[in-house]
């Protein structure tokens, strides 16, 4: 048996460095209850920049009430996927991209592993860069200077907290996220109270309703913009829960914790933007700058702190999971070393974005959207595999391709299904952020969705289609493989 299974060492129990990597967590180390999942998922999604999503939703031509419903349904549906993937953490007690070896095989899992890793590190770079730029905007308005000195201080502060938490690991992250959640909720509520005079309900509710296409497009935009990007992390934070933990509780608290701040922020953003179309335009081009104009000068420092805290919270989860993903694709180093390596890549990438790139964030957003399609395909396959399994994951099979009833080296069915779903998905999304991605959307015309300039062009339909193709395709093509594995695997545990 691989040392990944047998060498399950204790976590710090405090603020020491976590020593567990991608090994299965021993029963004696499993702890906590599903309610504790509220904190990391709430913290990572409380970003004041979520207010800008009100502008994005309204851009589809919906009115306030349609926008609120689209935001609610899209958000909850999106994070429900994260909660469902979280069940795998309890059933396998290993990180998400390690459990992904079950449908893809140990070597075949490198394909989704690379996609996941690039997305996680990419978001780390984006969040650090946005935080650095935000500091410059706020300090310029305060008259304290927003030049390189300010950027360097903010950059070093943000990077130190993110990398430090990533190296320390699970216990430190869970404690940090709890306090970040409380602090950001308090300051976000204060932001809403101070800007409430900008909401004019009569004006906001006077807009005409959009058509069905507009509503579905807005809903899909929200659905694809939030939870799907977190599915590759979900089991990383539920793997320490005891086997007796409620699956319903894992789904419920993850979905509730992640959805609550997003629904509140999008809803408030819709109220602000529907009240003032000029604000909606400003938020589209410069979210941080537009939001700073709404608050009094004395509140700019708390505003800056809540903006930075929200970005740090998301990046902390990213760097922890990206380190685990790097181990899952085959890097043989301690977990904390993988997290430190990710920190180096994040730092170098962020330095390039902030100080050297003249036009990077636009093309980079295009890169992230492009990788979101294969991630959705992976998520569909992973959830289908999880649904098909009547027994918990076999620990030995996660690390030994030759184990009886094992997951094997490469499952071509899953790999090819992910590739096909990805290509179809790319054909149903448009990407104007980078010229080299203009080829996407090639199926929008042939399937009758209006082409690259039609009503569906910016609804990210392809992400949902990739998710559905992966899920339904693996239910049909993978069921026999799963049954055979569970019949051959020794001492398998029935799913509860």
CSV table of C-alpha atoms in Angstrom, one decimal:
chain,number,residue,atom,x,y,z
A,1,UNK,CA,0.0,0.0,0.0
A,2,UNK,CA,1.2,3.5,-0.8
A,3,UNK,CA,2.7,5.6,1.9
A,4,UNK,CA,0.0,8.2,1.0
A,5,UNK,CA,-2.5,5.8,2.8
A,6,UNK,CA,-0.4,4.6,5.7
A,7,UNK,CA,1.5,7.8,6.6
A,8,UNK,CA,-1.5,9.7,8.0
A,9,UNK,CA,0.2,12.0,10.4
A,10,UNK,CA,-1.6,14.2,12.9
A,11,UNK,CA,-2.5,17.7,12.2
A,12,UNK,CA,-1.1,20.5,14.3
A,13,UNK,CA,-4.2,20.8,16.5
A,14,UNK,CA,-3.3,24.5,16.9
A,15,UNK,CA,-1.4,26.9,14.7
A,16,UNK,CA,1.5,24.6,13.8
A,17,UNK,CA,2.0,23.4,10.3
A,18,UNK,CA,-0.4,20.8,9.1
A,19,UNK,CA,1.5,17.6,8.1
A,20,UNK,CA,-1.3,15.7,6.3
A,21,UNK,CA,-1.1,15.8,2.6
A,22,UNK,CA,-3.3,13.9,0.1
A,23,UNK,CA,-3.3,10.8,2.4
A,24,UNK,CA,-6.6,9.5,3.8
A,25,UNK,CA,-7.3,11.1,7.2
A,26,UNK,CA,-7.3,8.6,10.0
A,27,UNK,CA,-10.5,8.1,11.9
A,28,UNK,CA,-8.9,9.3,15.1
A,29,UNK,CA,-8.1,12.7,13.5
A,30,UNK,CA,-11.6,13.3,12.1
A,31,UNK,CA,-13.4,16.0,14.0
A,32,UNK,CA,-16.0,18.7,13.9
A,33,UNK,CA,-19.5,19.0,12.6
A,34,UNK,CA,-21.0,20.2,9.2
A,35,UNK,CA,-21.9,23.6,10.7
A,36,UNK,CA,-18.2,24.5,10.8
A,37,UNK,CA,-18.2,24.6,7.0
A,38,UNK,CA,-20.3,27.8,7.1
A,39,UNK,CA,-17.2,29.8,8.0
A,40,UNK,CA,-14.7,29.1,5.2
A,41,UNK,CA,-17.4,29.2,2.5
A,42,UNK,CA,-19.0,32.4,3.8
A,43,UNK,CA,-15.6,34.1,4.2
A,44,UNK,CA,-14.4,33.3,0.8
A,45,UNK,CA,-17.5,34.8,-0.8
A,46,UNK,CA,-18.0,38.0,1.2
A,47,UNK,CA,-16.4,40.4,-1.3
A,48,UNK,CA,-17.8,43.9,-1.5
A,49,UNK,CA,-17.0,43.7,-5.2
A,50,UNK,CA,-20.0,41.3,-5.4
A,51,UNK,CA,-22.1,44.4,-5.6
A,52,UNK,CA,-20.8,44.9,-9.1
A,53,UNK,CA,-22.7,41.8,-10.1
A,54,UNK,CA,-25.9,43.7,-9.9
A,55,UNK,CA,-24.7,45.7,-13.0
A,56,UNK,CA,-23.7,42.5,-14.8
A,57,UNK,CA,-27.2,40.9,-14.2
A,58,UNK,CA,-29.1,44.1,-15.3
A,59,UNK,CA,-27.0,44.2,-18.5
A,60,UNK,CA,-29.1,41.3,-19.8
A,61,UNK,CA,-32.2,43.6,-19.9
A,62,UNK,CA,-34.0,42.2,-16.9
A,63,UNK,CA,-35.8,44.4,-14.4
A,64,UNK,CA,-35.1,44.5,-10.6
A,65,UNK,CA,-37.5,41.7,-9.6
A,66,UNK,CA,-36.3,39.4,-12.4
A,67,UNK,CA,-32.7,40.2,-11.4
A,68,UNK,CA,-33.3,39.3,-7.8
A,69,UNK,CA,-34.9,36.0,-8.7
A,70,UNK,CA,-32.1,35.2,-11.2
A,71,UNK,CA,-29.5,36.0,-8.6
A,72,UNK,CA,-31.2,33.9,-5.9
A,73,UNK,CA,-31.7,30.8,-8.1
A,74,UNK,CA,-28.4,31.0,-9.9
A,75,UNK,CA,-26.4,31.5,-6.7
A,76,UNK,CA,-28.1,28.7,-4.7
A,77,UNK,CA,-28.0,26.3,-7.6
A,78,UNK,CA,-24.3,27.0,-8.2
A,79,UNK,CA,-23.2,26.5,-4.6
A,80,UNK,CA,-25.4,23.4,-4.3
A,81,UNK,CA,-22.8,21.7,-6.6
A,82,UNK,CA,-20.1,22.7,-4.1
A,83,UNK,CA,-22.1,21.2,-1.3
A,84,UNK,CA,-22.6,17.9,-3.2
A,85,UNK,CA,-18.9,17.6,-4.0
A,86,UNK,CA,-18.3,18.1,-0.3
A,87,UNK,CA,-20.0,14.8,0.5
A,88,UNK,CA,-17.1,13.1,-1.2
A,89,UNK,CA,-14.8,14.5,1.4
A,90,UNK,CA,-16.6,12.7,4.2
A,91,UNK,CA,-16.9,9.5,2.2
A,92,UNK,CA,-13.3,9.4,1.2
A,93,UNK,CA,-11.5,11.6,3.8
A,94,UNK,CA,-9.1,12.8,1.1
A,95,UNK,CA,-8.8,16.0,-1.0
A,96,UNK,CA,-11.1,16.6,-4.0
A,97,UNK,CA,-8.5,16.0,-6.7
A,98,UNK,CA,-7.3,12.9,-5.0
A,99,UNK,CA,-10.9,11.5,-4.9
A,100,UNK,CA,-11.1,12.4,-8.6
A,101,UNK,CA,-8.8,9.5,-9.3
A,102,UNK,CA,-11.9,7.2,-8.8
A,103,UNK,CA,-13.6,8.2,-12.1
A,104,UNK,CA,-10.5,9.2,-14.0
A,105,UNK,CA,-7.8,6.7,-12.9
A,106,UNK,CA,-4.6,7.6,-11.1
A,107,UNK,CA,-2.8,8.8,-14.2
A,108,UNK,CA,-5.9,9.9,-16.1
A,109,UNK,CA,-6.6,12.3,-13.2
A,110,UNK,CA,-3.7,14.4,-14.3
A,111,UNK,CA,-5.9,16.0,-17.0
A,112,UNK,CA,-8.5,17.5,-14.6
A,113,UNK,CA,-5.7,18.0,-12.1
A,114,UNK,CA,-3.8,20.4,-14.4
A,115,UNK,CA,-7.0,22.3,-15.3
A,116,UNK,CA,-7.8,22.7,-11.6
A,117,UNK,CA,-4.3,23.8,-10.7
A,118,UNK,CA,-4.1,26.4,-13.4
A,119,UNK,CA,-7.5,27.8,-12.4
A,120,UNK,CA,-6.7,27.9,-8.7
A,121,UNK,CA,-3.3,29.6,-9.2
A,122,UNK,CA,-4.9,31.9,-11.8
A,123,UNK,CA,-7.5,33.1,-9.3
A,124,UNK,CA,-4.8,33.6,-6.7
A,125,UNK,CA,-3.0,36.0,-9.0
A,126,UNK,CA,-6.2,37.8,-9.9
A,127,UNK,CA,-7.3,38.3,-6.3
A,128,UNK,CA,-3.9,39.5,-5.2
A,129,UNK,CA,-3.7,41.9,-8.1
A,130,UNK,CA,-7.2,43.3,-7.6
A,131,UNK,CA,-6.4,43.8,-3.9
A,132,UNK,CA,-3.2,45.7,-4.8
A,133,UNK,CA,-5.0,47.9,-7.3
A,134,UNK,CA,-7.8,48.5,-4.8
A,135,UNK,CA,-5.3,49.8,-2.2
A,136,UNK,CA,-4.0,52.3,-4.8
A,137,UNK,CA,-7.5,53.5,-5.6
A,138,UNK,CA,-8.6,54.0,-2.0
A,139,UNK,CA,-5.4,55.6,-0.8
A,140,UNK,CA,-5.4,58.0,-3.8
A,141,UNK,CA,-8.8,59.3,-2.8
A,142,UNK,CA,-7.7,59.7,0.8
A,143,UNK,CA,-4.8,61.8,-0.5
A,144,UNK,CA,-2.2,59.5,1.0
A,145,UNK,CA,-0.7,58.6,-2.3
A,146,UNK,CA,-1.5,55.7,-4.4
A,147,UNK,CA,1.8,55.1,-6.2
A,148,UNK,CA,4.3,52.2,-6.0
A,149,UNK,CA,4.9,52.6,-2.3
A,150,UNK,CA,1.3,52.0,-1.4
A,151,UNK,CA,1.1,49.1,-3.9
A,152,UNK,CA,4.2,47.5,-2.5
A,153,UNK,CA,3.0,47.7,1.1
A,154,UNK,CA,-0.5,46.3,0.3
A,155,UNK,CA,1.0,43.6,-1.9
A,156,UNK,CA,3.4,42.4,0.8
A,157,UNK,CA,0.6,42.4,3.4
A,158,UNK,CA,-1.8,40.4,1.2
A,159,UNK,CA,0.8,37.9,0.0
A,160,UNK,CA,2.1,37.3,3.5
A,161,UNK,CA,-1.3,36.5,5.0
A,162,UNK,CA,-2.3,34.2,2.0
A,163,UNK,CA,1.0,32.3,1.8
A,164,UNK,CA,1.3,32.0,5.6
A,165,UNK,CA,-2.2,30.6,5.9
A,166,UNK,CA,-1.6,28.2,3.0
A,167,UNK,CA,1.6,26.8,4.6
A,168,UNK,CA,0.0,26.5,8.1
A,169,UNK,CA,-2.9,24.5,6.7
A,170,UNK,CA,-6.3,23.4,7.7
A,171,UNK,CA,-6.7,24.4,11.3
A,172,UNK,CA,-5.2,27.8,10.8
A,173,UNK,CA,-7.4,28.4,7.8
A,174,UNK,CA,-10.6,27.4,9.6
A,175,UNK,CA,-9.8,29.8,12.4
A,176,UNK,CA,-8.8,32.6,10.1
A,177,UNK,CA,-11.9,32.3,8.0
A,178,UNK,CA,-14.2,32.4,11.0
A,179,UNK,CA,-12.9,35.8,12.1
A,180,UNK,CA,-12.7,37.1,8.6
A,181,UNK,CA,-16.4,36.2,8.1
A,182,UNK,CA,-17.4,38.0,11.3
A,183,UNK,CA,-15.4,41.1,10.5
A,184,UNK,CA,-16.5,41.4,6.8
A,185,UNK,CA,-20.1,40.9,7.7
A,186,UNK,CA,-20.0,43.8,10.2
A,187,UNK,CA,-18.3,46.2,7.8
A,188,UNK,CA,-20.4,45.1,4.8
A,189,UNK,CA,-23.6,45.8,6.8
A,190,UNK,CA,-22.1,49.2,7.7
A,191,UNK,CA,-21.4,49.9,4.0
A,192,UNK,CA,-25.0,49.1,3.1
A,193,UNK,CA,-26.3,51.4,5.9
A,194,UNK,CA,-24.1,54.3,4.7
A,195,UNK,CA,-25.1,53.9,1.1
A,196,UNK,CA,-28.8,53.2,1.6
A,197,UNK,CA,-29.7,56.8,0.5
A,198,UNK,CA,-28.6,55.8,-3.0
A,199,UNK,CA,-31.4,53.3,-3.2
A,200,UNK,CA,-34.6,54.6,-4.7
A,201,UNK,CA,-37.1,51.8,-4.8
A,202,UNK,CA,-39.6,53.5,-7.0
A,203,UNK,CA,-37.0,54.2,-9.7
A,204,UNK,CA,-35.4,50.8,-9.2
A,205,UNK,CA,-38.7,48.9,-9.7
A,206,UNK,CA,-39.9,51.0,-12.7
A,207,UNK,CA,-38.0,49.2,-15.4
A,208,UNK,CA,-39.8,46.9,-17.9
A,209,UNK,CA,-39.5,43.2,-17.6
A,210,UNK,CA,-37.1,41.3,-19.9
A,211,UNK,CA,-38.1,38.3,-21.9
A,212,UNK,CA,-37.6,34.6,-20.9
A,213,UNK,CA,-34.2,34.5,-22.7
A,214,UNK,CA,-33.0,37.5,-20.8
A,215,UNK,CA,-34.0,36.0,-17.5
A,216,UNK,CA,-32.4,32.6,-18.2
A,217,UNK,CA,-29.3,34.3,-19.5
A,218,UNK,CA,-28.9,36.4,-16.3
A,219,UNK,CA,-29.5,33.3,-14.1
A,220,UNK,CA,-27.0,31.3,-16.0
A,221,UNK,CA,-24.4,34.1,-15.7
A,222,UNK,CA,-24.7,34.0,-11.9
A,223,UNK,CA,-24.8,30.2,-11.9
A,224,UNK,CA,-21.6,29.9,-13.9
A,225,UNK,CA,-19.8,32.8,-12.2
A,226,UNK,CA,-19.6,31.5,-8.6
A,227,UNK,CA,-20.0,28.0,-7.4
A,228,UNK,CA,-18.6,26.0,-10.3
A,229,UNK,CA,-15.3,27.6,-9.7
A,230,UNK,CA,-15.2,26.3,-6.2
A,231,UNK,CA,-16.2,22.6,-6.9
A,232,UNK,CA,-12.7,21.5,-7.3
A,233,UNK,CA,-12.0,22.6,-3.6
A,234,UNK,CA,-15.1,21.3,-1.8
A,235,UNK,CA,-13.9,18.0,-0.4
A,236,UNK,CA,-10.7,19.7,0.9
A,237,UNK,CA,-12.6,21.2,3.7
A,238,UNK,CA,-15.0,18.4,4.5
A,239,UNK,CA,-12.4,15.6,4.6
A,240,UNK,CA,-11.7,16.0,8.3
A,241,UNK,CA,-15.4,15.4,9.2
A,242,UNK,CA,-16.2,12.1,10.9
A,243,UNK,CA,-17.9,9.4,8.8
A,244,UNK,CA,-21.0,9.8,10.9
A,245,UNK,CA,-21.4,13.5,9.8
A,246,UNK,CA,-24.7,14.2,8.1
A,247,UNK,CA,-24.4,14.4,4.3
A,248,UNK,CA,-27.4,16.7,4.3
A,249,UNK,CA,-25.6,18.9,6.8
A,250,UNK,CA,-22.5,19.1,4.6
A,251,UNK,CA,-24.6,20.1,1.6
A,252,UNK,CA,-26.8,22.5,3.6
A,253,UNK,CA,-24.1,24.4,5.5
A,254,UNK,CA,-21.8,24.7,2.5
A,255,UNK,CA,-24.5,25.9,0.3
A,256,UNK,CA,-25.9,28.3,2.9
A,257,UNK,CA,-22.5,29.7,3.9
A,258,UNK,CA,-21.4,30.4,0.4
A,259,UNK,CA,-24.8,31.6,-0.9
A,260,UNK,CA,-25.8,34.0,1.9
A,261,UNK,CA,-23.2,36.7,1.2
A,262,UNK,CA,-23.5,36.4,-2.6
A,263,UNK,CA,-27.3,36.7,-2.6
A,264,UNK,CA,-27.1,39.7,-0.2
A,265,UNK,CA,-24.4,41.5,-2.3
A,266,UNK,CA,-25.9,40.8,-5.7
A,267,UNK,CA,-29.3,41.9,-4.4
A,268,UNK,CA,-28.0,45.1,-2.9
A,269,UNK,CA,-26.0,45.7,-6.1
A,270,UNK,CA,-29.2,45.3,-8.1
A,271,UNK,CA,-31.0,47.9,-5.9
A,272,UNK,CA,-28.2,50.4,-6.4
A,273,UNK,CA,-27.7,49.9,-10.1
A,274,UNK,CA,-31.5,49.8,-10.9
A,275,UNK,CA,-31.8,53.1,-9.0
A,276,UNK,CA,-28.9,54.7,-10.9
A,277,UNK,CA,-28.0,53.5,-14.4
A,278,UNK,CA,-24.8,55.7,-14.4
A,279,UNK,CA,-23.6,53.7,-11.4
A,280,UNK,CA,-24.2,50.5,-13.2
A,281,UNK,CA,-22.0,51.7,-16.1
A,282,UNK,CA,-19.2,52.8,-13.7
A,283,UNK,CA,-19.3,49.5,-11.9
A,284,UNK,CA,-18.8,47.7,-15.2
A,285,UNK,CA,-15.6,49.5,-15.8
A,286,UNK,CA,-14.1,50.1,-12.4
A,287,UNK,CA,-15.9,48.4,-9.5
A,288,UNK,CA,-13.6,49.6,-6.7
A,289,UNK,CA,-13.5,53.2,-7.9
A,290,UNK,CA,-17.2,53.3,-8.4
A,291,UNK,CA,-18.0,52.0,-4.9
A,292,UNK,CA,-15.6,54.4,-3.2
A,293,UNK,CA,-17.6,57.3,-4.5
A,294,UNK,CA,-20.7,56.1,-2.5
A,295,UNK,CA,-19.2,56.2,1.0
A,296,UNK,CA,-17.9,59.1,3.1
A,297,UNK,CA,-14.2,59.7,3.2
A,298,UNK,CA,-13.9,58.6,6.9
A,299,UNK,CA,-15.3,55.1,5.9
A,300,UNK,CA,-12.7,54.5,3.1
A,301,UNK,CA,-10.3,52.7,5.4
A,302,UNK,CA,-12.9,50.2,6.7
A,303,UNK,CA,-14.1,49.9,3.1
A,304,UNK,CA,-10.6,49.1,2.0
A,305,UNK,CA,-10.2,46.5,4.9
A,306,UNK,CA,-13.4,44.7,4.0
A,307,UNK,CA,-12.5,44.6,0.3
A,308,UNK,CA,-9.0,43.3,1.1
A,309,UNK,CA,-10.4,40.8,3.6
A,310,UNK,CA,-12.8,39.3,1.1
A,311,UNK,CA,-10.1,38.9,-1.5
A,312,UNK,CA,-7.7,37.3,1.0
A,313,UNK,CA,-10.4,34.9,2.1
A,314,UNK,CA,-10.9,33.6,-1.4
A,315,UNK,CA,-7.2,33.4,-2.1
A,316,UNK,CA,-6.5,31.5,1.1
A,317,UNK,CA,-8.8,28.7,0.1
A,318,UNK,CA,-7.3,28.7,-3.4
A,319,UNK,CA,-3.7,28.4,-2.3
A,320,UNK,CA,-4.5,25.6,0.2
A,321,UNK,CA,-6.4,23.6,-2.5
A,322,UNK,CA,-3.9,24.3,-5.2
A,323,UNK,CA,-1.1,22.8,-3.1
A,324,UNK,CA,-3.2,19.7,-2.5
A,325,UNK,CA,-3.9,19.5,-6.3
A,326,UNK,CA,-0.2,19.7,-7.1
A,327,UNK,CA,0.4,16.7,-4.9
A,328,UNK,CA,-2.6,14.9,-6.5
A,329,UNK,CA,-1.1,15.2,-10.0
A,330,UNK,CA,2.2,13.6,-8.8
A,331,UNK,CA,4.5,16.1,-7.1
A,332,UNK,CA,6.4,14.3,-4.2
A,333,UNK,CA,6.9,17.0,-1.6
A,334,UNK,CA,5.3,17.8,1.8
A,335,UNK,CA,2.0,19.7,1.6
A,336,UNK,CA,3.4,22.9,3.0
A,337,UNK,CA,6.2,22.9,0.4
A,338,UNK,CA,3.6,22.6,-2.4
A,339,UNK,CA,1.7,25.5,-0.8
A,340,UNK,CA,4.9,27.6,-0.6
A,341,UNK,CA,5.7,26.8,-4.3
A,342,UNK,CA,2.2,28.0,-5.2
A,343,UNK,CA,2.9,31.1,-3.2
A,344,UNK,CA,6.0,31.8,-5.3
A,345,UNK,CA,4.1,31.4,-8.5
A,346,UNK,CA,1.3,33.6,-7.2
A,347,UNK,CA,3.8,36.3,-6.1
A,348,UNK,CA,5.6,36.3,-9.5
A,349,UNK,CA,2.4,36.3,-11.5
A,350,UNK,CA,0.9,39.2,-9.4
A,351,UNK,CA,4.1,41.3,-9.7
A,352,UNK,CA,3.8,40.9,-13.5
A,353,UNK,CA,0.2,41.9,-13.5
A,354,UNK,CA,0.5,44.9,-11.2
A,355,UNK,CA,3.8,46.4,-12.4
A,356,UNK,CA,4.6,45.2,-15.9
A,357,UNK,CA,1.5,44.1,-17.8
A,358,UNK,CA,-0.2,46.9,-19.8
A,359,UNK,CA,-3.3,44.8,-20.7
A,360,UNK,CA,-3.3,41.6,-18.7
A,361,UNK,CA,-6.5,41.3,-16.7
A,362,UNK,CA,-8.8,41.3,-19.7
A,363,UNK,CA,-7.1,38.4,-21.5
A,364,UNK,CA,-6.5,36.7,-18.2
A,365,UNK,CA,-10.2,36.8,-17.5
A,366,UNK,CA,-10.7,35.1,-20.8
A,367,UNK,CA,-8.2,32.4,-19.8
A,368,UNK,CA,-10.1,31.8,-16.6
A,369,UNK,CA,-13.5,31.6,-18.4
A,370,UNK,CA,-12.0,29.2,-20.9
A,371,UNK,CA,-10.8,26.8,-18.2
A,372,UNK,CA,-14.1,27.1,-16.4
A,373,UNK,CA,-15.7,25.0,-19.2
A,374,UNK,CA,-13.5,21.8,-18.7
A,375,UNK,CA,-13.9,22.3,-14.9
A,376,UNK,CA,-17.7,22.1,-15.3
A,377,UNK,CA,-17.3,19.0,-17.4
A,378,UNK,CA,-15.1,17.5,-14.7
A,379,UNK,CA,-17.7,18.4,-12.0
A,380,UNK,CA,-20.4,16.6,-13.9
A,381,UNK,CA,-18.3,13.5,-14.2
A,382,UNK,CA,-17.2,13.6,-10.6
A,383,UNK,CA,-20.8,14.1,-9.3
A,384,UNK,CA,-22.1,11.2,-11.5
A,385,UNK,CA,-19.4,8.9,-10.2
A,386,UNK,CA,-20.2,9.9,-6.6
A,387,UNK,CA,-23.9,9.2,-7.2
A,388,UNK,CA,-23.2,5.8,-8.7
A,389,UNK,CA,-21.1,4.6,-5.8
A,390,UNK,CA,-23.0,2.7,-3.1
A,391,UNK,CA,-19.9,2.3,-1.0
A,392,UNK,CA,-17.3,4.7,0.3
A,393,UNK,CA,-14.1,5.3,-1.7
A,394,UNK,CA,-11.6,2.5,-1.3
A,395,UNK,CA,-8.5,4.0,0.3
A,396,UNK,CA,-6.0,1.7,-1.3
A,397,UNK,CA,-7.4,2.2,-4.8
A,398,UNK,CA,-6.8,5.9,-4.6
A,399,UNK,CA,-3.1,5.4,-4.5
A,400,UNK,CA,-2.5,1.9,-6.1
A,401,UNK,CA,-3.6,1.4,-9.7
A,402,UNK,CA,-3.2,-2.4,-9.3
A,403,UNK,CA,-5.4,-2.8,-6.2
A,404,UNK,CA,-8.2,-5.3,-6.4
A,405,UNK,CA,-11.3,-3.5,-7.7
A,406,UNK,CA,-9.0,-0.5,-8.1
A,407,UNK,CA,-9.6,2.7,-10.0
A,408,UNK,CA,-6.8,1.8,-12.5
A,409,UNK,CA,-4.3,4.0,-14.2
A,410,UNK,CA,-6.4,5.7,-16.9
A,411,UNK,CA,-10.2,5.6,-17.5
A,412,UNK,CA,-10.4,6.6,-21.1
A,413,UNK,CA,-14.2,6.9,-20.9
A,414,UNK,CA,-14.0,9.8,-18.3
A,415,UNK,CA,-11.0,11.5,-20.0
A,416,UNK,CA,-12.6,11.4,-23.5
A,417,UNK,CA,-16.0,12.5,-22.1
A,418,UNK,CA,-14.4,15.5,-20.4
A,419,UNK,CA,-12.7,16.4,-23.7
A,420,UNK,CA,-15.9,16.1,-25.8
A,421,UNK,CA,-18.0,18.1,-23.2
A,422,UNK,CA,-15.3,20.8,-23.2
A,423,UNK,CA,-15.2,21.2,-26.9
A,424,UNK,CA,-19.0,21.4,-27.1
A,425,UNK,CA,-19.0,23.8,-24.2
A,426,UNK,CA,-16.5,26.1,-25.9
A,427,UNK,CA,-18.7,26.1,-28.9
A,428,UNK,CA,-21.5,27.6,-26.8
A,429,UNK,CA,-19.6,30.4,-25.0
A,430,UNK,CA,-18.3,33.7,-26.3
A,431,UNK,CA,-15.1,35.3,-25.0
A,432,UNK,CA,-14.4,38.9,-26.0
A,433,UNK,CA,-11.7,39.4,-23.3
A,434,UNK,CA,-8.9,38.1,-25.5
A,435,UNK,CA,-8.5,38.1,-29.3
A,436,UNK,CA,-7.0,34.7,-29.3
A,437,UNK,CA,-10.3,33.3,-27.9
A,438,UNK,CA,-12.6,34.7,-30.6
A,439,UNK,CA,-13.0,31.2,-32.1
A,440,UNK,CA,-15.2,30.2,-29.2
A,441,UNK,CA,-18.9,30.3,-29.7
A,442,UNK,CA,-18.8,28.4,-33.0
A,443,UNK,CA,-21.9,26.4,-32.2
A,444,UNK,CA,-24.2,29.3,-31.1
A,445,UNK,CA,-25.3,29.9,-34.7
A,446,UNK,CA,-25.7,26.3,-35.9
A,447,UNK,CA,-27.9,25.3,-32.9
A,448,UNK,CA,-30.1,28.3,-33.3
A,449,UNK,CA,-29.0,30.4,-30.3
A,450,UNK,CA,-28.5,33.6,-32.4
A,451,UNK,CA,-24.7,33.4,-33.0
A,452,UNK,CA,-22.0,35.3,-31.2
A,453,UNK,CA,-24.1,38.5,-31.0
A,454,UNK,CA,-27.4,36.9,-30.1
A,455,UNK,CA,-29.3,37.0,-26.8
A,456,UNK,CA,-27.5,33.9,-25.5
A,457,UNK,CA,-24.0,35.0,-26.5
A,458,UNK,CA,-22.9,36.1,-23.0
A,459,UNK,CA,-25.0,33.7,-20.9
A,460,UNK,CA,-22.2,31.1,-20.6
A,461,UNK,CA,-24.6,28.4,-21.9
A,462,UNK,CA,-21.6,26.2,-22.8
A,463,UNK,CA,-20.5,25.9,-19.1
A,464,UNK,CA,-23.9,24.4,-18.2
A,465,UNK,CA,-24.0,22.2,-21.2
A,466,UNK,CA,-20.5,20.9,-20.4
A,467,UNK,CA,-21.6,20.1,-16.8
A,468,UNK,CA,-24.7,18.3,-18.1
A,469,UNK,CA,-22.9,16.3,-20.7
A,470,UNK,CA,-20.3,15.2,-18.2
A,471,UNK,CA,-23.0,14.2,-15.6
A,472,UNK,CA,-25.4,12.4,-17.9
A,473,UNK,CA,-22.6,10.9,-20.1
A,474,UNK,CA,-20.9,9.3,-17.1
A,475,UNK,CA,-24.1,8.0,-15.6
A,476,UNK,CA,-24.7,6.2,-18.8
A,477,UNK,CA,-21.1,5.1,-19.6
A,478,UNK,CA,-19.6,4.7,-16.2
A,479,UNK,CA,-22.2,2.7,-14.2
A,480,UNK,CA,-20.8,-0.7,-15.2
A,481,UNK,CA,-17.3,0.2,-14.3
A,482,UNK,CA,-18.3,1.4,-10.8
A,483,UNK,CA,-20.4,-1.7,-10.2
A,484,UNK,CA,-17.5,-4.0,-11.1
A,485,UNK,CA,-15.1,-2.0,-8.9
A,486,UNK,CA,-17.4,-2.2,-5.9
A,487,UNK,CA,-17.9,-6.0,-6.4
A,488,UNK,CA,-14.1,-6.6,-6.5
A,489,UNK,CA,-12.9,-4.2,-3.8
A,490,UNK,CA,-12.3,-6.0,-0.4
A,491,UNK,CA,-13.8,-4.7,2.8
A,492,UNK,CA,-15.7,-1.9,1.1
A,493,UNK,CA,-17.9,0.1,3.4
A,494,UNK,CA,-21.6,0.7,2.5
A,495,UNK,CA,-22.6,4.3,2.0
A,496,UNK,CA,-24.6,5.7,4.8
